[in-house]
Coordinates of C-alpha atoms in Angstrom, one line a residue:
X167 CA 37.6 -12.0 -5.8
X168 CA 34.8 -11.5 -8.5
X169 CA 35.9 -9.3 -10.8
X170 CA 33.7 -5.8 -12.1
X171 CA 30.7 -6.8 -13.3
X172 CA 28.8 -4.2 -16.3
X173 CA 25.4 -5.3 -14.1
X174 CA 27.2 -3.0 -11.7
X175 CA 27.8 -0.4 -14.1
X176 CA 24.1 -0.3 -15.4
X177 CA 22.3 -0.8 -11.7
X178 CA 24.3 2.4 -10.5
X179 CA 23.9 4.6 -13.4
X180 CA 20.4 3.5 -14.3
X181 CA 19.1 6.7 -15.8
X182 CA 22.0 8.2 -16.7
X183 CA 22.3 6.8 -19.7
X184 CA 24.3 10.2 -21.0
X185 CA 27.0 9.9 -18.5
X186 CA 26.9 5.6 -19.5
X187 CA 27.4 6.8 -23.5
X188 CA 30.2 9.1 -22.9
X189 CA 31.8 7.1 -20.5
X190 CA 32.5 4.3 -23.1
X191 CA 33.7 7.0 -25.5
X192 CA 35.9 8.0 -23.3
X193 CA 37.7 4.7 -23.0
X194 CA 37.0 3.9 -26.3
X195 CA 39.6 7.1 -27.0
X196 CA 41.7 6.0 -24.4
X197 CA 41.1 9.0 -22.7
X198 CA 41.5 6.8 -19.0
X199 CA 44.9 8.3 -18.2
X200 CA 45.7 5.9 -14.6
X201 CA 44.0 3.0 -12.9
X202 CA 44.9 2.1 -9.0
X203 CA 42.8 -0.7 -7.5
X204 CA 43.3 -1.5 -3.8
X205 CA 41.1 -2.6 -1.0
X206 CA 37.7 -1.9 -1.9
X207 CA 38.7 1.4 -3.8
X208 CA 39.7 2.8 -7.4
X209 CA 41.5 5.8 -8.3
X210 CA 42.4 7.2 -11.4
X211 CA 42.8 10.3 -13.9
X212 CA 40.4 10.7 -17.2
X213 CA 41.3 13.1 -20.0
X214 CA 38.5 16.1 -20.4
X215 CA 37.1 15.6 -23.8
X216 CA 37.4 18.7 -24.9
X217 CA 39.9 20.4 -22.7
X218 CA 43.7 19.3 -22.1
X219 CA 42.9 18.7 -18.5
X220 CA 42.5 15.4 -16.6
X221 CA 40.1 14.8 -13.6
X222 CA 40.8 12.5 -10.7
X223 CA 38.0 10.2 -10.2
X224 CA 37.7 7.9 -7.0
X225 CA 34.9 4.7 -6.8
X226 CA 33.8 3.1 -3.5
X227 CA 33.1 -0.6 -3.9
X228 CA 31.5 -2.9 -1.3
X229 CA 32.6 -6.1 -0.4
X230 CA 30.6 -7.7 -3.6
X231 CA 32.2 -4.9 -5.9
X232 CA 29.3 -3.2 -6.6
X233 CA 29.1 0.5 -6.6
X234 CA 28.5 2.6 -3.8
X235 CA 29.6 5.7 -4.1
X236 CA 31.5 8.0 -7.2
X237 CA 33.6 11.2 -6.8
X238 CA 35.3 13.3 -9.7
X239 CA 36.9 17.0 -9.7
X240 CA 34.7 17.7 -13.0
X241 CA 31.2 20.0 -12.4
X242 CA 29.2 17.1 -12.3
X243 CA 31.7 15.8 -10.3
X244 CA 29.6 15.2 -6.8
X245 CA 26.8 12.7 -9.4
X246 CA 27.5 10.1 -11.6
X247 CA 29.4 11.7 -14.1
X248 CA 31.0 10.2 -17.6
X249 CA 34.6 9.8 -15.6
X250 CA 33.8 7.8 -13.3
X251 CA 31.8 5.5 -16.2
X252 CA 35.1 5.4 -17.8
X253 CA 37.2 3.9 -15.1
X254 CA 34.9 1.1 -14.4
X255 CA 34.3 0.4 -17.8
X256 CA 38.2 0.3 -17.6
X257 CA 38.4 -1.6 -14.7
X258 CA 35.6 -4.1 -16.2
X259 CA 38.1 -4.8 -19.2
X260 CA 41.6 -4.9 -17.5
X261 CA 41.2 -5.6 -13.3
X262 CA 42.6 -9.2 -12.9
X263 CA 40.2 -12.0 -11.2
X264 CA 42.8 -12.3 -8.1
X265 CA 43.2 -10.2 -4.5
X266 CA 46.5 -8.6 -5.4
X267 CA 46.4 -4.5 -5.9
X268 CA 46.5 -2.6 -10.1
X269 CA 48.1 -0.1 -10.7
X270 CA 49.0 1.8 -14.2
X271 CA 49.0 4.6 -15.6
X272 CA 49.7 5.7 -19.0
X273 CA 52.2 8.2 -20.4
X274 CA 50.9 11.4 -22.0
X275 CA 51.3 11.3 -25.5
X276 CA 52.8 14.1 -27.3
X277 CA 49.9 16.5 -28.7
X278 CA 49.9 17.4 -32.2
X279 CA 47.6 19.7 -34.1
X280 CA 46.0 18.1 -37.4
X281 CA 44.8 20.3 -39.8
X282 CA 40.7 19.6 -41.3
X283 CA 41.9 18.3 -44.6
X284 CA 44.1 16.0 -42.2
X285 CA 41.3 14.6 -39.7
X286 CA 38.6 14.5 -42.7
X287 CA 41.1 13.6 -46.2
X288 CA 38.8 13.7 -49.5
X289 CA 38.0 9.8 -50.8
X290 CA 41.6 9.1 -52.5
X291 CA 39.9 8.2 -55.9
X292 CA 38.4 11.8 -56.1
X293 CA 41.1 14.7 -56.8
X294 CA 38.5 17.1 -57.2
X295 CA 36.2 16.2 -54.1
X296 CA 35.0 18.9 -52.3
X297 CA 32.1 18.7 -49.9
X298 CA 30.0 21.8 -51.3
X299 CA 29.5 20.1 -54.2
X300 CA 26.0 19.1 -53.1
X301 CA 23.7 20.2 -50.5
X302 CA 23.4 18.4 -47.8
X303 CA 20.6 15.1 -47.0
X304 CA 18.1 15.0 -44.5
X305 CA 20.7 11.5 -43.5
X306 CA 23.5 14.4 -43.3
X307 CA 21.4 16.5 -40.9
X308 CA 20.5 13.3 -39.0
X309 CA 24.1 11.9 -38.5
X310 CA 25.4 15.4 -37.2
X311 CA 22.3 15.5 -34.9
X312 CA 23.4 12.4 -32.8
X313 CA 27.0 13.4 -33.1
X314 CA 26.4 16.5 -31.1
X315 CA 23.6 14.8 -28.7
X316 CA 26.6 12.5 -27.7
X317 CA 28.8 15.1 -27.2
X318 CA 26.7 16.3 -24.3
X319 CA 27.1 20.0 -24.6
X320 CA 25.1 22.5 -25.5
X321 CA 25.3 23.6 -29.1
X322 CA 23.5 26.2 -31.2
X323 CA 23.6 24.2 -34.0
X324 CA 22.2 20.6 -32.4
X325 CA 19.5 23.1 -31.4
X326 CA 18.6 24.1 -34.9
X327 CA 18.8 20.6 -35.9
X328 CA 16.2 19.1 -33.1
X329 CA 13.0 18.4 -34.0
X330 CA 9.9 20.4 -33.1
X331 CA 8.5 19.1 -29.9
X332 CA 5.5 17.6 -30.2
X333 CA 2.3 20.0 -28.9
X334 CA 1.0 19.4 -25.5
X335 CA -2.4 17.1 -25.1
X336 CA -4.9 19.4 -25.0
X337 CA -6.4 19.4 -20.8
X338 CA -9.8 18.7 -20.3
X339 CA -9.5 21.5 -17.8
X340 CA -8.9 25.3 -18.0
X341 CA -5.4 26.7 -16.4
X342 CA -5.4 29.7 -14.0
X343 CA -4.5 31.7 -17.2
X344 CA -7.1 30.6 -19.4
X345 CA -9.7 32.1 -16.2
X346 CA -7.8 35.2 -16.0
X347 CA -8.1 36.0 -19.5
X348 CA -11.2 35.1 -20.2
X349 CA -13.6 37.8 -21.4
X350 CA -16.2 36.9 -18.4
X351 CA -13.2 37.2 -15.7
X352 CA -12.4 40.6 -17.9
X353 CA -15.4 42.1 -17.8
X354 CA -16.5 41.4 -13.8
X355 CA -16.5 44.7 -12.5
X356 CA -14.8 44.3 -9.1
X357 CA -12.6 42.1 -7.8
X358 CA -15.3 40.2 -5.5
X359 CA -16.9 39.3 -9.2
X360 CA -13.6 38.0 -10.3
X361 CA -12.8 35.7 -7.2
X362 CA -16.2 34.5 -7.7
X363 CA -15.7 34.0 -11.4
X364 CA -12.6 32.0 -10.6
X365 CA -14.1 29.5 -7.9
X366 CA -17.1 28.8 -10.4
X367 CA -15.3 28.1 -13.5
X368 CA -12.0 26.1 -11.6
X369 CA -14.0 23.4 -10.1
X370 CA -13.4 20.5 -11.4
X371 CA -15.4 16.4 -11.4
X372 CA -14.1 13.7 -10.2
X373 CA -13.7 11.8 -13.9
X374 CA -12.3 15.3 -14.9
X375 CA -9.8 14.6 -12.4
X376 CA -8.9 11.1 -12.9
X377 CA -8.1 11.6 -16.5
X378 CA -6.0 14.7 -16.0
X379 CA -3.9 12.7 -13.2
X380 CA -3.5 10.3 -16.8
X381 CA -2.6 12.5 -19.3
X382 CA 0.0 14.7 -16.9
X383 CA 2.2 11.3 -16.1
X384 CA 5.3 11.8 -16.2
X385 CA 5.5 15.3 -14.1
X386 CA 8.9 16.7 -15.4
X387 CA 8.9 15.4 -18.5
X388 CA 5.3 16.1 -19.5
X389 CA 4.3 19.8 -21.1
X390 CA 0.7 19.2 -19.7
X391 CA 1.8 18.6 -16.1
X392 CA 3.5 22.0 -15.8
X393 CA 0.7 23.3 -18.1
X394 CA -1.9 22.4 -15.7
X395 CA -0.2 23.3 -12.3
X396 CA 0.8 26.6 -13.4
X397 CA -0.6 28.7 -11.1
X398 CA -1.8 26.6 -8.4
X399 CA -1.0 25.5 -5.1
X400 CA 0.5 21.9 -4.7
X401 CA 1.3 19.5 -1.8
X402 CA 5.2 20.5 -1.8
X403 CA 4.2 23.9 -0.6
X404 CA 1.3 22.9 1.5
X405 CA 3.5 22.8 4.9
X406 CA 4.8 26.3 4.3
X407 CA 1.7 27.9 3.8
X408 CA 0.4 26.0 6.8
X409 CA 3.2 26.7 9.3
X410 CA 3.7 30.3 8.5
X411 CA 3.3 33.1 10.6
X412 CA 2.8 35.6 8.1
X413 CA 2.4 36.0 3.9
X414 CA 5.6 37.4 2.9
X415 CA 6.6 38.4 -0.3
X416 CA 9.0 35.7 -0.7
X417 CA 6.7 32.9 0.5
X418 CA 4.8 34.4 -2.4
X419 CA 7.2 34.6 -4.9
X420 CA 8.2 30.5 -3.7
X421 CA 4.3 29.8 -4.2
X422 CA 4.3 31.2 -7.7
X423 CA 7.4 29.6 -9.1
X424 CA 9.6 32.6 -9.2
X425 CA 12.6 31.0 -7.8
X426 CA 14.1 28.6 -9.8
X427 CA 15.5 25.7 -8.2
X428 CA 16.2 23.0 -10.8
X429 CA 20.2 24.2 -10.4
X430 CA 20.4 23.8 -6.7
X431 CA 22.4 20.7 -5.9
X432 CA 19.7 19.5 -3.4
X433 CA 17.0 19.1 -5.7
X434 CA 19.4 18.0 -8.7
X435 CA 20.3 15.4 -6.4
X436 CA 17.0 14.3 -5.7
X437 CA 15.7 14.5 -9.2
X438 CA 18.7 12.4 -10.2
X439 CA 18.8 9.6 -7.7
X440 CA 14.7 9.0 -7.4
X441 CA 14.7 5.9 -9.5
X442 CA 17.5 4.6 -7.3
X443 CA 14.8 5.7 -4.2
X444 CA 11.7 3.6 -6.7
X445 CA 14.2 0.7 -7.1
X446 CA 14.7 0.3 -3.3
X447 CA 11.3 0.8 -2.2
X448 CA 10.6 -2.5 -5.0
X449 CA 13.9 -4.3 -3.2
X450 CA 12.0 -3.7 0.1
X451 CA 8.4 -4.3 -0.1
X452 CA 8.0 -6.3 -3.6
X453 CA 5.5 -3.9 -4.8
X454 CA 6.3 -1.6 -7.8
X455 CA 4.9 1.6 -8.3
X456 CA 3.2 3.1 -11.3
X457 CA 3.8 6.4 -12.7
X458 CA 1.3 9.0 -11.8
X459 CA 0.5 12.5 -13.0
X460 CA -0.7 15.9 -11.3
X461 CA -4.3 14.9 -8.8
X462 CA -6.9 17.9 -8.6
X463 CA -8.6 18.9 -5.4
X464 CA -12.4 19.8 -6.2
X465 CA -11.8 23.3 -6.2
X466 CA -9.7 23.1 -8.6
X467 CA -7.0 25.6 -7.1
X468 CA -5.3 22.8 -5.2
X469 CA -3.2 19.9 -6.5
X470 CA -0.7 17.1 -5.9
X471 CA 1.8 15.0 -7.7
X472 CA 3.2 12.1 -5.6
X473 CA 5.7 10.1 -7.0
X474 CA 3.8 6.8 -7.7
X475 CA 0.8 5.0 -6.6
X476 CA 0.8 1.6 -4.9
X477 CA -1.7 -1.0 -5.5
X478 CA -5.3 0.7 -4.6
X479 CA -5.0 2.3 -1.7
X480 CA -1.7 4.1 -1.5
X481 CA 1.0 7.1 -3.1
X482 CA 5.1 7.3 -2.9
X483 CA 6.6 9.8 -2.2
X484 CA 10.7 9.8 -2.2
X485 CA 13.0 11.9 -0.3
X486 CA 16.9 11.9 -1.2
X487 CA 18.8 14.0 1.1
X488 CA 21.6 15.6 -0.1
X489 CA 23.3 16.8 3.1
X490 CA 23.2 13.0 4.5
X491 CA 23.7 11.3 0.7
X492 CA 26.4 9.8 2.1
X493 CA 25.2 8.7 5.4
X494 CA 23.1 6.1 7.1
X495 CA 19.7 6.4 8.1
X496 CA 20.5 6.1 11.5
X497 CA 23.2 8.7 11.9
X498 CA 21.2 11.4 9.9
X499 CA 18.4 10.5 12.7
X500 CA 21.3 12.2 14.6
X501 CA 21.2 15.5 12.9
X502 CA 18.7 17.8 14.3
X503 CA 17.3 19.2 10.7
X504 CA 16.5 15.5 9.8
X505 CA 13.0 15.1 9.4
X506 CA 12.5 11.2 11.0
X507 CA 12.6 10.6 14.5
X508 CA 14.1 7.2 15.6
X509 CA 12.5 5.3 18.3
X510 CA 13.8 1.8 19.4
X511 CA 15.0 1.2 15.7
X512 CA 12.0 2.2 14.0
X513 CA 11.9 5.8 12.0
X514 CA 8.6 7.9 12.1
X515 CA 8.3 11.0 10.2
X516 CA 7.7 14.3 12.0
X517 CA 5.1 15.8 12.1
X518 CA 5.8 19.1 12.4
X519 CA 8.0 18.6 8.6
X520 CA 6.4 20.3 5.9
X521 CA 6.9 16.9 4.2
X522 CA 4.5 15.3 6.7
X523 CA 1.7 18.0 5.0
X524 CA 2.8 17.1 1.8
X525 CA 2.3 13.4 2.4
X526 CA -1.0 14.2 4.1
X527 CA -2.3 16.7 1.2
X528 CA -1.4 13.7 -1.7
X529 CA -3.6 11.5 0.4
X530 CA -6.4 13.7 0.8
X531 CA -6.2 14.8 -3.0
X532 CA -5.5 10.8 -4.5
X533 CA -8.6 9.9 -2.2
X534 CA -5.8 7.2 -0.8
X535 CA -5.5 5.8 2.8
X536 CA -1.5 5.1 3.2
X537 CA 2.0 6.7 1.9
X538 CA 5.2 4.9 1.5
X539 CA 7.2 7.3 2.4
X540 CA 11.0 6.5 0.8
X541 CA 14.2 8.2 2.0
X542 CA 17.3 6.7 0.1
X543 CA 20.8 7.9 0.6
X544 CA 24.2 5.7 -0.6
X545 CA 24.3 4.2 2.3
X546 CA 20.9 3.0 3.7
X547 CA 17.4 3.4 2.8
X548 CA 14.3 3.3 4.7
X549 CA 10.1 2.8 4.1
X550 CA 7.8 4.4 6.4
X551 CA 4.0 3.6 6.1
X552 CA 2.0 6.5 6.9
X553 CA -1.1 6.3 7.1
X554 CA -3.6 9.1 6.6
X555 CA -4.6 11.5 9.3
X556 CA -8.7 12.5 8.9
X557 CA -7.9 15.2 11.5
X558 CA -5.8 16.7 8.9
X559 CA -8.5 17.2 6.5
X560 CA -9.5 20.9 7.6
X561 CA -6.0 22.0 6.4
X562 CA -7.9 21.6 2.9
X563 CA -10.3 24.1 3.5
X564 CA -7.2 26.6 5.4
X565 CA -5.3 25.9 1.8
X566 CA -8.5 26.8 -0.7
X567 CA -9.1 30.3 1.8
X568 CA -5.3 31.0 1.2
X569 CA -5.1 30.6 -2.6
X570 CA -8.1 32.9 -2.7
X571 CA -7.7 35.7 -0.3
X572 CA -4.0 35.8 -0.4
X573 CA -2.3 34.1 -3.5
X574 CA -4.6 34.7 -6.1
X575 CA -4.9 38.4 -5.8
X576 CA -1.3 38.3 -6.6
X577 CA -1.4 36.4 -9.9
X578 CA -4.0 39.0 -11.2
X579 CA -1.5 41.6 -10.1
X580 CA 0.6 40.1 -13.2
X581 CA 2.7 38.0 -10.6
X582 CA 2.1 34.5 -12.5

């Protein structure tokens, strides 16, 4: 039997450098309390960094001893946590190259509390040493900042010591807020004239659209991306608008971003595993997507942010379904709520699902012919090539009209 490999560890925890670093710290600090390997399953216990508590960890391996999935009792246990990394790192160093099962458990050491002077003793040759005798240097501050960053949890001191954020790159377009707070808009005497002012000042040329898509690359990690899309109707919400039977307050709140979804497990799972889905796409197709940002419609009020560009004529959109995260694609298709349909071993995206409208919107706004729709789970992945449906184009007018006559009035009332 081959031993556990560092390559498997790095591949599974790709994009989770913090978990890897903290996992290595757990291992070096002897936080691994037990380790059991049997038939492709590793189980163990890891002591929490700052608590007198152990978390139980389970790691599932495939026939090549590559990590398939991990579970942990900690708050991040459904994701790729540092405790799972610590157990696997322990296995790399200690699991023998035989088919024998492996079991080990550490005896709990008696807890002893040390004073600060014991933990940080004074230099032996300086009897009158005092740490307050000199002002802290820049190197001192940077060392403390790096140690707090390694800790991985929020602290007020870390926030105070953190560098000032870089100013956002100036955008070559007016934001919606720029327009509604401008003198021309405020001087408009009626709502009709305000709407006319918006329509005229929100328009963007093709050259500017391309510049904005470049400046906002990085999307969630780009301040410019957040600034540019604020107050605009984006492709992820096209389906919700087109399928809405009536305009409800909850729909308006969702479109204006009043519901913070970043903490929802399904959203976090999709964001955390987008890199895995992109890797899977490259492995299946041998194509490497190029990072991109926000693509605007000529009206300036509609936008789309595909997960990448492929070649000269395609975009890519990745989905990592949380509910079916441990299922194969075929198994997921057995559920009525799943957005893929299977016919004779071939998969298609349902044309009635909101994701269909999202993909079509992305293709029309980027002026591309195809969308590679990638669905990734811990057990399977599939790539579906969707062609642009020319009959969908009339929805652009519907969406623009909805923005001007339903959404924008709410923005001017202070809802943004």
